[in-house]
Coordinates of C-alpha atoms and ligand atoms in Angstrom, one line a residue:
Chain A
X1 CA 0.0 -0.1 0.0
X2 CA 1.3 3.3 -1.1
X3 CA 2.0 6.1 1.6
X4 CA -0.5 8.2 -0.2
X5 CA -1.3 11.5 2.0
X6 CA -0.1 10.0 5.4
X7 CA -1.4 12.0 7.8
X8 CA 0.8 13.5 10.8
X9 CA 0.4 10.7 13.4
X10 CA -1.4 12.5 16.7
X11 CA 0.9 11.3 19.2
X12 CA 4.5 12.9 18.8
X13 CA 7.1 11.1 16.9
X14 CA 10.7 12.0 17.6
X15 CA 12.3 14.8 15.6
X16 CA 14.6 14.0 12.9
X17 CA 15.5 17.1 11.1
X18 CA 14.9 20.8 12.2
X19 CA 16.1 23.8 10.3
X20 CA 15.3 27.3 11.8
X21 CA 15.7 30.7 10.0
X22 CA 18.3 29.2 8.0
X23 CA 20.2 32.0 5.8
X24 CA 22.6 31.4 3.0
X25 CA 24.7 33.8 0.8
X26 CA 27.1 33.3 -1.8
X27 CA 29.2 36.3 -1.9
X28 CA 26.6 39.1 -2.2
X29 CA 23.6 36.7 -3.3
X30 CA 21.1 36.0 -0.6
X31 CA 20.3 32.4 -1.6
X32 CA 18.2 31.5 1.3
X33 CA 16.6 34.3 3.3
X34 CA 15.6 32.7 6.7
X35 CA 13.9 29.1 5.7
X36 CA 12.5 26.6 8.2
X37 CA 11.9 23.0 8.1
X38 CA 10.7 20.1 10.3
X39 CA 10.6 16.5 9.8
X40 CA 9.5 13.8 12.6
X41 CA 10.5 10.2 11.9
X42 CA 8.6 9.0 9.2
X43 CA 7.7 12.2 7.4
X44 CA 8.2 12.7 3.7
X45 CA 8.9 16.1 3.1
X46 CA 9.1 17.0 -0.5
X47 CA 10.8 20.7 -1.3
X48 CA 9.4 22.1 -4.5
X49 CA 10.2 25.4 -6.4
X50 CA 11.7 26.8 -9.8
X51 CA 15.4 26.5 -10.6
X52 CA 17.4 28.7 -8.7
X53 CA 14.9 29.5 -6.0
X54 CA 17.4 27.6 -3.4
X55 CA 16.0 24.2 -3.1
X56 CA 19.4 22.2 -3.5
X57 CA 20.9 24.6 -1.2
X58 CA 18.6 24.1 1.7
X59 CA 19.1 20.6 1.1
X60 CA 22.8 20.6 1.2
X61 CA 22.8 23.0 4.2
X62 CA 21.4 20.3 6.2
X63 CA 24.3 18.1 5.9
X64 CA 26.7 20.8 5.5
X65 CA 27.8 20.4 2.0
X66 CA 27.3 24.0 2.1
X67 CA 27.8 26.4 5.2
X68 CA 24.9 28.1 6.5
X69 CA 25.5 32.2 6.7
X70 CA 23.1 31.7 10.0
X71 CA 20.5 29.6 11.3
X72 CA 19.9 26.6 13.4
X73 CA 20.2 22.8 12.2
X74 CA 19.1 20.0 14.7
X75 CA 19.6 16.5 13.6
X76 CA 18.2 13.8 15.7
X77 CA 17.8 16.5 18.5
X78 CA 21.1 17.4 18.3
X79 CA 22.0 21.2 17.8
X80 CA 24.9 21.2 15.2
X81 CA 27.3 23.6 16.9
X82 CA 28.3 26.8 14.7
X83 CA 30.2 29.6 15.2
X84 CA 29.6 33.3 14.6
X85 CA 30.0 33.4 11.1
X86 CA 27.8 30.1 10.6
X87 CA 30.7 27.5 10.3
X88 CA 30.6 24.2 12.3
X89 CA 32.5 24.4 15.2
X90 CA 33.2 20.8 15.3
X91 CA 34.2 19.0 12.7
X92 CA 33.4 15.5 14.5
X93 CA 30.1 16.6 15.2
X94 CA 29.7 17.2 11.3
X95 CA 31.0 14.2 10.4
X96 CA 28.6 12.1 12.9
X97 CA 25.6 14.1 11.6
X98 CA 26.6 13.4 7.9
X99 CA 27.0 9.6 8.7
X100 CA 23.1 9.7 9.9
X101 CA 21.9 11.1 6.6
X102 CA 21.8 9.3 3.2
X103 CA 22.5 11.7 0.7
X104 CA 21.3 10.8 -3.1
X105 CA 22.8 13.4 -5.8
X106 CA 21.1 14.2 -9.1
X107 CA 24.0 13.0 -10.6
X108 CA 24.3 9.7 -8.7
X109 CA 28.3 10.3 -7.7
X110 CA 29.1 6.7 -7.3
X111 CA 32.6 6.0 -7.0
X112 CA 33.6 5.0 -10.7
X113 CA 36.9 3.1 -9.8
X114 CA 35.1 0.7 -7.4
X115 CA 32.4 -2.1 -8.1
X116 CA 28.9 -1.2 -6.8
X117 CA 29.6 -3.6 -4.4
X118 CA 32.4 -1.6 -3.1
X119 CA 30.6 1.4 -3.5
X120 CA 28.3 0.0 -0.8
X121 CA 30.5 -1.1 1.7
X122 CA 33.2 1.8 1.7
X123 CA 31.6 3.7 4.2
X124 CA 30.2 1.0 6.7
X125 CA 33.7 -1.0 6.4
X126 CA 36.1 2.4 6.6
X127 CA 34.1 4.8 8.2
X128 CA 31.6 3.2 10.5
X129 CA 33.7 0.3 11.5
X130 CA 31.2 -2.6 10.1
X131 CA 32.9 -6.0 9.8
X132 CA 33.2 -6.5 6.3
X133 CA 31.4 -9.9 6.3
X134 CA 28.5 -8.0 7.6
X135 CA 28.5 -5.0 5.6
X136 CA 28.5 -7.2 2.5
X137 CA 25.9 -9.5 3.6
X138 CA 23.9 -6.3 4.4
X139 CA 24.6 -4.6 0.7
X140 CA 23.5 -7.8 -1.0
X141 CA 20.4 -7.4 0.6
X142 CA 19.8 -4.0 -0.4
X143 CA 20.9 -4.5 -4.0
X144 CA 18.5 -7.3 -4.2
X145 CA 16.0 -4.9 -2.9
X146 CA 16.9 -2.4 -5.7
X147 CA 16.8 -5.0 -8.0
X148 CA 20.4 -5.0 -8.8
X149 CA 21.5 -8.4 -7.3
X150 CA 23.3 -9.5 -10.3
X151 CA 25.3 -6.2 -10.7
X152 CA 27.3 -6.4 -7.8
X153 CA 30.7 -7.1 -9.7
X154 CA 30.0 -4.1 -12.0
X155 CA 31.6 -1.0 -12.4
X156 CA 29.2 1.9 -12.2
X157 CA 30.1 3.3 -15.7
X158 CA 28.7 0.2 -17.1
X159 CA 25.2 0.7 -15.7
X160 CA 22.5 2.6 -17.2
X161 CA 21.4 6.0 -15.5
X162 CA 18.4 4.5 -13.9
X163 CA 20.6 1.7 -12.3
X164 CA 23.5 4.0 -11.1
X165 CA 20.7 5.9 -9.4
X166 CA 19.4 2.8 -7.7
X167 CA 22.9 1.7 -6.8
X168 CA 23.6 5.0 -5.3
X169 CA 20.2 4.9 -3.2
X170 CA 21.3 1.5 -2.1
X171 CA 24.7 3.0 -0.7
X172 CA 22.9 5.8 1.0
X173 CA 20.9 3.1 2.7
X174 CA 23.8 1.0 3.4
X175 CA 24.9 3.6 6.4
X176 CA 21.6 2.9 8.1
X177 CA 20.5 6.5 7.9
X178 CA 18.2 8.2 10.3
X179 CA 16.9 10.1 7.1
X180 CA 17.2 10.4 3.3
X181 CA 18.2 13.4 1.7
X182 CA 17.2 13.4 -1.9
X183 CA 18.2 16.2 -4.7
X184 CA 16.3 15.6 -7.8
X185 CA 17.3 12.3 -8.1
X186 CA 15.5 11.8 -11.4
X187 CA 16.3 14.7 -13.2
X188 CA 19.2 13.2 -14.9
X189 CA 17.6 10.4 -16.1
X190 CA 16.0 9.6 -19.5
X191 CA 12.3 9.6 -19.2
X192 CA 11.9 6.1 -19.4
X193 CA 14.4 5.5 -16.7
X194 CA 12.4 7.7 -14.1
X195 CA 10.1 5.4 -13.2
X196 CA 12.5 2.8 -11.9
X197 CA 14.1 5.0 -9.5
X198 CA 10.6 6.8 -8.0
X199 CA 9.4 3.3 -7.6
X200 CA 12.2 2.6 -5.1
X201 CA 11.9 6.0 -3.5
X202 CA 7.9 5.1 -3.1
X203 CA 9.1 1.7 -1.4
X204 CA 10.9 3.6 1.1
X205 CA 8.4 6.0 1.8
X206 CA 5.7 3.2 2.3
X207 CA 8.1 1.5 4.8
X208 CA 8.2 4.7 7.0
X209 CA 11.5 6.0 6.1
X210 CA 12.3 9.7 6.9
X211 CA 13.2 11.4 3.9
X212 CA 13.6 15.1 2.6
X213 CA 13.0 15.2 -1.2
X214 CA 13.7 17.8 -3.8
X215 CA 11.6 16.9 -7.1
X216 CA 10.3 18.3 -9.9
X217 CA 7.9 15.5 -10.0
X218 CA 5.0 17.0 -8.9
X219 CA 2.6 14.3 -9.2
X220 CA 5.1 11.9 -7.3
X221 CA 5.8 14.8 -4.6
X222 CA 1.7 14.8 -3.9
X223 CA 1.7 10.9 -3.7
X224 CA 4.3 10.2 -1.3
X225 CA 5.0 13.3 0.9
X226 CA 3.5 14.2 4.0
X227 CA 4.5 17.8 3.9
X228 CA 5.4 19.9 1.0
X229 CA 7.4 23.5 0.9
X230 CA 7.1 25.3 -2.0
X231 CA 10.4 27.5 -2.1
X232 CA 10.5 31.0 -4.2
X233 CA 13.6 33.0 -4.1
X234 CA 15.0 31.9 -1.1
X235 CA 11.7 32.4 1.1
X236 CA 9.2 29.6 1.8
X237 CA 6.4 31.0 0.0
X238 CA 3.8 28.5 1.0
X239 CA 3.6 24.9 2.5
X240 CA 1.3 22.4 3.9
X241 CA -0.1 18.9 3.3
X242 CA 0.2 17.9 -0.4
X243 CA -3.6 17.8 -1.2
X244 CA -3.8 21.6 0.2
X245 CA -0.9 22.5 -1.5
X246 CA -1.7 20.9 -4.8
X247 CA -5.0 21.0 -4.7
X248 CA -5.9 24.4 -3.5
X249 CA -2.9 26.6 -3.5
X250 CA -3.1 30.1 -2.1
X251 CA -0.5 32.0 -3.2
X252 CA -0.3 33.5 -6.7
X253 CA 3.0 32.2 -7.3
X254 CA 2.5 28.7 -6.4
X255 CA -0.6 28.8 -8.7
X256 CA 1.7 30.1 -11.2
X257 CA 4.4 27.7 -10.6
X258 CA 2.0 24.7 -10.8
X259 CA 0.5 25.7 -13.9
X260 CA 3.9 26.2 -15.3
X261 CA 5.0 22.5 -14.5
X262 CA 1.9 21.0 -15.4
Chain B
X1 CA 88.4 -12.0 -40.3
X2 CA 88.7 -8.6 -38.8
X3 CA 84.6 -8.3 -38.4
X4 CA 84.9 -11.3 -36.4
X5 CA 88.0 -10.2 -34.6
X6 CA 86.4 -6.7 -33.5
X7 CA 83.3 -8.4 -32.4
X8 CA 85.2 -11.0 -30.6
X9 CA 86.8 -8.2 -28.9
X10 CA 83.9 -6.1 -28.2
X11 CA 82.2 -9.2 -26.5
X12 CA 85.5 -9.4 -24.1
X13 CA 85.0 -5.7 -23.4
X14 CA 81.6 -6.2 -22.2
X15 CA 82.2 -9.6 -20.6
X16 CA 81.0 -9.8 -17.1
X17 CA 83.9 -10.3 -15.0
X18 CA 87.2 -8.7 -15.2
X19 CA 89.0 -7.6 -17.6
X20 CA 85.3 -7.3 -19.0
X21 CA 83.6 -4.2 -18.1
X22 CA 80.1 -5.8 -18.0
X23 CA 79.7 -6.1 -14.0
X24 CA 80.8 -2.3 -13.6
X25 CA 78.1 -1.3 -16.2
X26 CA 75.4 -3.5 -14.4
X27 CA 76.5 -2.2 -11.0
X28 CA 75.9 1.4 -12.8
X29 CA 72.6 0.5 -14.2
X30 CA 71.5 -0.9 -10.7
X31 CA 72.7 2.2 -9.1
X32 CA 70.6 4.2 -11.5
X33 CA 67.7 2.5 -11.4
X34 CA 67.8 2.7 -7.4
X35 CA 68.4 6.3 -7.5
X36 CA 65.4 6.7 -9.9
X37 CA 63.4 4.5 -7.8
X38 CA 64.1 6.6 -4.7
X39 CA 63.8 9.9 -6.2
X40 CA 60.4 9.0 -8.1
X41 CA 59.1 7.7 -4.5
X42 CA 60.3 10.9 -2.8
X43 CA 59.0 13.0 -5.9
X44 CA 55.6 11.4 -5.5
X45 CA 55.5 12.0 -1.6
X46 CA 56.5 15.7 -2.3
X47 CA 54.1 16.0 -5.3
X48 CA 51.2 14.5 -3.4
X49 CA 51.6 16.9 -0.4
X50 CA 52.5 19.8 -2.9
X51 CA 49.3 19.1 -4.7
X52 CA 46.8 19.2 -1.6
X53 CA 48.9 22.3 -0.5
X54 CA 48.6 24.1 -3.7
X55 CA 44.5 23.1 -4.0
X56 CA 43.3 23.3 -0.3
X57 CA 46.5 25.0 1.6
X58 CA 46.2 28.4 3.0
X59 CA 48.0 31.4 1.0
X60 CA 51.3 31.1 2.6
X61 CA 51.8 27.5 1.6
X62 CA 50.6 28.2 -1.9
X63 CA 52.8 31.1 -2.4
X64 CA 55.7 28.9 -1.0
X65 CA 54.7 25.9 -3.0
X66 CA 54.7 28.3 -6.1
X67 CA 57.9 29.5 -5.3
X68 CA 59.2 25.6 -5.5
X69 CA 57.7 24.7 -8.4
X70 CA 58.7 27.5 -10.5
X71 CA 62.4 27.5 -9.4
X72 CA 63.0 24.0 -9.6
X73 CA 61.0 23.6 -13.3
X74 CA 62.8 26.8 -14.2
X75 CA 66.6 25.8 -13.3
X76 CA 68.3 23.3 -15.9
X77 CA 68.6 20.2 -13.4
X78 CA 72.2 19.8 -14.0
X79 CA 72.8 23.3 -12.2
X80 CA 70.2 22.3 -9.4
X81 CA 71.9 19.1 -8.5
X82 CA 75.3 21.2 -8.4
X83 CA 73.9 23.5 -6.1
X84 CA 72.1 21.0 -4.0
X85 CA 74.6 18.8 -3.8
X86 CA 77.8 20.8 -3.0
X87 CA 75.6 23.5 -1.1
X88 CA 73.7 21.0 0.6
X89 CA 76.8 18.8 1.7
X90 CA 78.8 22.4 2.7
X91 CA 75.8 23.4 4.9
X92 CA 75.2 20.2 6.4
X93 CA 79.0 20.2 7.3
X94 CA 79.0 23.4 8.6
X95 CA 76.5 22.8 11.0
X96 CA 78.1 19.5 12.1
X97 CA 81.4 21.4 12.5
X98 CA 79.4 24.5 14.4
X99 CA 77.7 21.6 16.9
X100 CA 81.3 20.0 17.5
X101 CA 80.9 17.2 15.4
X102 CA 83.2 15.8 12.8
X103 CA 82.3 16.4 9.3
X104 CA 80.5 13.4 7.1
X105 CA 80.6 12.6 3.6
X106 CA 77.0 12.2 2.3
X107 CA 76.7 8.9 0.5
X108 CA 76.1 9.4 -3.3
X109 CA 72.9 7.4 -3.3
X110 CA 71.6 9.7 -0.5
X111 CA 72.5 12.7 -2.0
X112 CA 71.1 11.6 -5.7
X113 CA 67.9 10.4 -4.3
X114 CA 67.2 13.6 -2.4
X115 CA 68.5 16.0 -5.3
X116 CA 66.3 14.3 -8.0
X117 CA 63.4 14.0 -5.5
X118 CA 63.1 17.3 -4.8
X119 CA 63.2 17.9 -9.1
X120 CA 60.6 15.2 -9.4
X121 CA 58.5 16.7 -6.4
X122 CA 58.1 19.7 -8.4
X123 CA 57.0 18.3 -11.5
X124 CA 54.7 15.5 -9.8
X125 CA 52.8 18.4 -8.0
X126 CA 51.7 19.4 -11.2
X127 CA 50.7 16.4 -12.7
X128 CA 48.7 15.1 -9.4
X129 CA 47.2 18.8 -9.1
X130 CA 45.8 18.6 -12.4
X131 CA 44.7 14.7 -11.9
X132 CA 42.9 15.8 -8.5
X133 CA 41.3 18.2 -10.3
X134 CA 40.2 15.8 -13.1
X135 CA 38.2 13.6 -10.2
X136 CA 34.2 14.8 -10.7
X137 CA 33.8 16.9 -7.6
X138 CA 30.6 14.6 -7.0
X139 CA 32.5 11.7 -6.2
X140 CA 34.4 13.5 -3.3
X141 CA 31.3 15.4 -2.4
X142 CA 29.7 11.9 -1.8
X143 CA 32.2 10.6 0.3
X144 CA 32.1 13.7 2.4
X145 CA 28.5 13.8 2.4
X146 CA 28.7 10.6 4.3
X147 CA 30.6 11.4 6.7
X148 CA 34.0 10.3 5.6
X149 CA 37.2 12.2 7.2
X150 CA 39.5 14.2 5.1
X151 CA 42.5 11.8 5.0
X152 CA 40.8 8.9 4.5
X153 CA 38.6 10.5 2.0
X154 CA 42.1 11.4 0.3
X155 CA 43.3 7.6 0.7
X156 CA 40.5 5.8 -0.2
X157 CA 38.5 8.2 -2.9
X158 CA 40.6 10.8 -4.5
X159 CA 43.8 9.1 -4.5
X160 CA 42.7 6.0 -6.1
X161 CA 40.2 8.3 -8.5
X162 CA 42.8 10.5 -10.1
X163 CA 45.2 7.8 -10.5
X164 CA 44.0 7.1 -14.1
X165 CA 44.5 10.7 -14.9
X166 CA 48.1 11.0 -13.3
X167 CA 49.5 7.7 -14.8
X168 CA 50.5 9.3 -18.2
X169 CA 52.3 12.1 -16.8
X170 CA 53.7 9.9 -14.0
X171 CA 55.3 7.7 -16.7
X172 CA 57.0 10.4 -18.0
X173 CA 58.5 11.5 -14.9
X174 CA 59.8 8.3 -14.0
X175 CA 61.5 8.2 -17.4
X176 CA 62.9 11.6 -16.7
X177 CA 63.9 10.5 -13.3
X178 CA 66.0 7.2 -15.1
X179 CA 67.8 9.5 -17.5
X180 CA 68.3 12.3 -14.8
X181 CA 70.2 9.7 -12.9
X182 CA 73.0 10.2 -15.5
X183 CA 73.5 14.0 -14.6
X184 CA 74.9 12.7 -11.0
X185 CA 77.8 11.6 -13.3
X186 CA 79.0 15.3 -12.7
X187 CA 79.4 14.7 -8.8
X188 CA 81.4 11.9 -9.3
X189 CA 78.4 9.0 -8.6
X190 CA 79.0 5.9 -9.9
X191 CA 75.8 5.3 -11.8
X192 CA 75.3 3.8 -15.3
X193 CA 76.9 7.0 -17.0
X194 CA 79.9 7.4 -14.8
X195 CA 80.3 3.7 -15.1
X196 CA 80.5 3.8 -18.9
X197 CA 82.7 6.9 -19.1
X198 CA 85.1 5.1 -16.9
X199 CA 85.1 1.9 -19.0
X200 CA 85.4 3.8 -22.2
X201 CA 88.0 6.1 -20.9
X202 CA 90.5 3.3 -19.9
X203 CA 89.7 1.3 -22.9
X204 CA 89.1 4.0 -25.4
X205 CA 86.5 1.9 -26.8
X206 CA 84.1 5.3 -26.3
X207 CA 81.4 3.6 -29.5
X208 CA 81.2 0.3 -28.1
X209 CA 80.4 1.5 -24.1
X210 CA 78.0 4.3 -24.7
X211 CA 76.1 2.4 -27.2
X212 CA 76.1 -0.5 -24.6
X213 CA 74.5 2.1 -22.4
X214 CA 72.3 3.3 -24.6
X215 CA 71.1 -0.1 -25.1
X216 CA 70.6 -0.5 -21.6
X217 CA 68.7 2.6 -21.2
X218 CA 66.6 1.8 -23.9
X219 CA 65.9 -1.8 -22.2
X220 CA 64.8 0.0 -18.9
X221 CA 62.5 2.5 -20.8
X222 CA 60.9 -0.7 -22.7
X223 CA 60.6 -2.5 -19.2
X224 CA 59.1 0.6 -17.7
X225 CA 56.4 0.9 -20.5
X226 CA 55.1 -2.3 -19.9
X227 CA 55.0 -2.1 -16.1
X228 CA 53.4 1.7 -16.4
X229 CA 50.9 -0.1 -19.1
X230 CA 49.7 -2.6 -16.5
X231 CA 49.4 0.0 -13.9
X232 CA 47.3 2.3 -16.2
X233 CA 45.0 -0.7 -17.3
X234 CA 44.4 -1.4 -13.5
X235 CA 44.0 2.2 -12.7
X236 CA 41.6 2.5 -15.7
X237 CA 39.5 -0.7 -14.8
X238 CA 36.0 1.5 -13.9
X239 CA 35.9 3.3 -17.4
X240 CA 34.9 2.0 -20.6
X241 CA 37.2 1.7 -23.3
X242 CA 37.9 4.7 -25.4
X243 CA 40.6 4.5 -27.7
X244 CA 44.1 2.7 -26.9
X245 CA 46.4 3.3 -23.8
X246 CA 49.0 5.7 -24.2
X247 CA 51.4 2.9 -25.7
Ligands
ADP301 N1 28.3 27.5 -5.3 C1 27.7 28.4 -5.6 N2 28.7 29.7 -5.7 C2 27.6 30.7 -6.3 N3 26.1 30.7 -6.3 C3 25.3 29.6 -6.2 C4 26.0 28.6 -5.6 N4 25.3 27.3 -5.5 C5 24.5 27.7 -6.1 N5 24.2 29.3 -6.3 C6 23.4 30.1 -6.5 O1 22.0 30.0 -5.8 C7 20.7 30.1 -6.4 C8 20.1 28.8 -5.8 O2 20.8 27.3 -6.4 P1 20.2 26.5 -6.0 O3 20.0 26.1 -4.6 O4 20.6 25.1 -6.7 O5 18.8 26.4 -6.7 P2 17.8 25.0 -7.1 O6 18.4 23.7 -6.5 O7 16.6 25.6 -6.5 O8 17.8 25.2 -8.6 C9 21.2 30.1 -8.2 O9 20.9 31.3 -8.5 C10 22.5 29.7 -7.9 O10 23.1 30.0 -9.0
MG302 MG1 18.9 22.1 -7.5

């Protein structure tokens, strides 16, 4: 059963990710102008918006691939300590937070000099200290799950885009993350390969994975998200449950945006 | 008849045991290879540190590295060898004397490796810097995003990934290293060229000995080519074949 329109549970669930008043500038260009987001465990938060609205930057600030200019970031109840200029105070704390967040990129970013299986066990074995045999067993289960069981010895360059992205999702899952971060996971794919990747993400949503998903696939966002954020020019222009946001958008900008992508 | 005689005497000259000079030439070759290996290895260490320093270091580090690579690559190696060998020996000994120690004779191998290693390091810095830049940024970012600490990331991801881009340049550097060992003849070190000079000077059979030395250098280069070809093939294991290797 798909996770269609899951309602926030009435009893409080533990919070997974919280962003408050996040600002980010690249030189003189302010890309995020005080955005906030909260995801409890099991939530699927979709971030939508036009190109250049700051979606990727917002997502990348969560695991500090971009350094925020100001604001608060709390991962699993632990606030990331920032200096006055927004840079993280402790590299160790950032690394620990990152190890609990599985990121999936638009361009897959698999390590091309490693086989698919080696890609999956790299961080578990060398960073998290998982015994190799355990990591391999777990990686094989994940590969079977994303339909790549027979590709474990292949190198990424020999796989289709859809297969590479499924492998990248399995690699992110291999660190047993608290939450998954997706940055337009299907935007680099040929249209006929989009479905297989969305299928995998849909399954993850259905099993109650916490996810933050930047996407241009509006139908998909409406189907799997528990909460949708519409970003415009670095500001959260409108947010709410998917049916409300897509069914009866309030702001003219969102109406216009939805018309333009329909 | 004279032809056969000439051939016979040539073989005598090159014979392994005295009065033939074969053993001397091979000892020279061995010293050359030893120094080239040492210099190449030292160059790789300096080059890796230099490349990371140039890419990620602070402004002072970058400036110092820029001076290093510029100067070393601008000045002829022969001059550098003379400067480094004599000047460094002199400075070391002056320091030793100042501390009340006795003077030392720096071993030819150690001096050769150090001098050529410093030269190799300057070129390797640039080769490796370019190769690291050729690694798709997303692959490094993916490792960072999963919490890989910087040193591990370099060792597990960046350096192996850049290898395929670096190998052609490094293979060139290795060949330069083998040939640059000949420059150490000027400081009297017994590598292949020096041994050849001695044999030729003593016997007056210049043509024979320098031809033999040329053949040995060529053989070294051919063997090196095969080895680097293997390494390149391994380094490119994840990449679909486009065109052939450099050989
Ligand atoms: N590293 C960077 N340096 C300078 N400007 C950047 C950088 N990354 C993103 N930007 C700018 O920030 C804005 C938002 O980018 P991004 O978050 O990627 O938008 P989106 O993902 O919504 O398309 C864009 O105008 C983009 O040009
Ligand atoms: Mg983007």
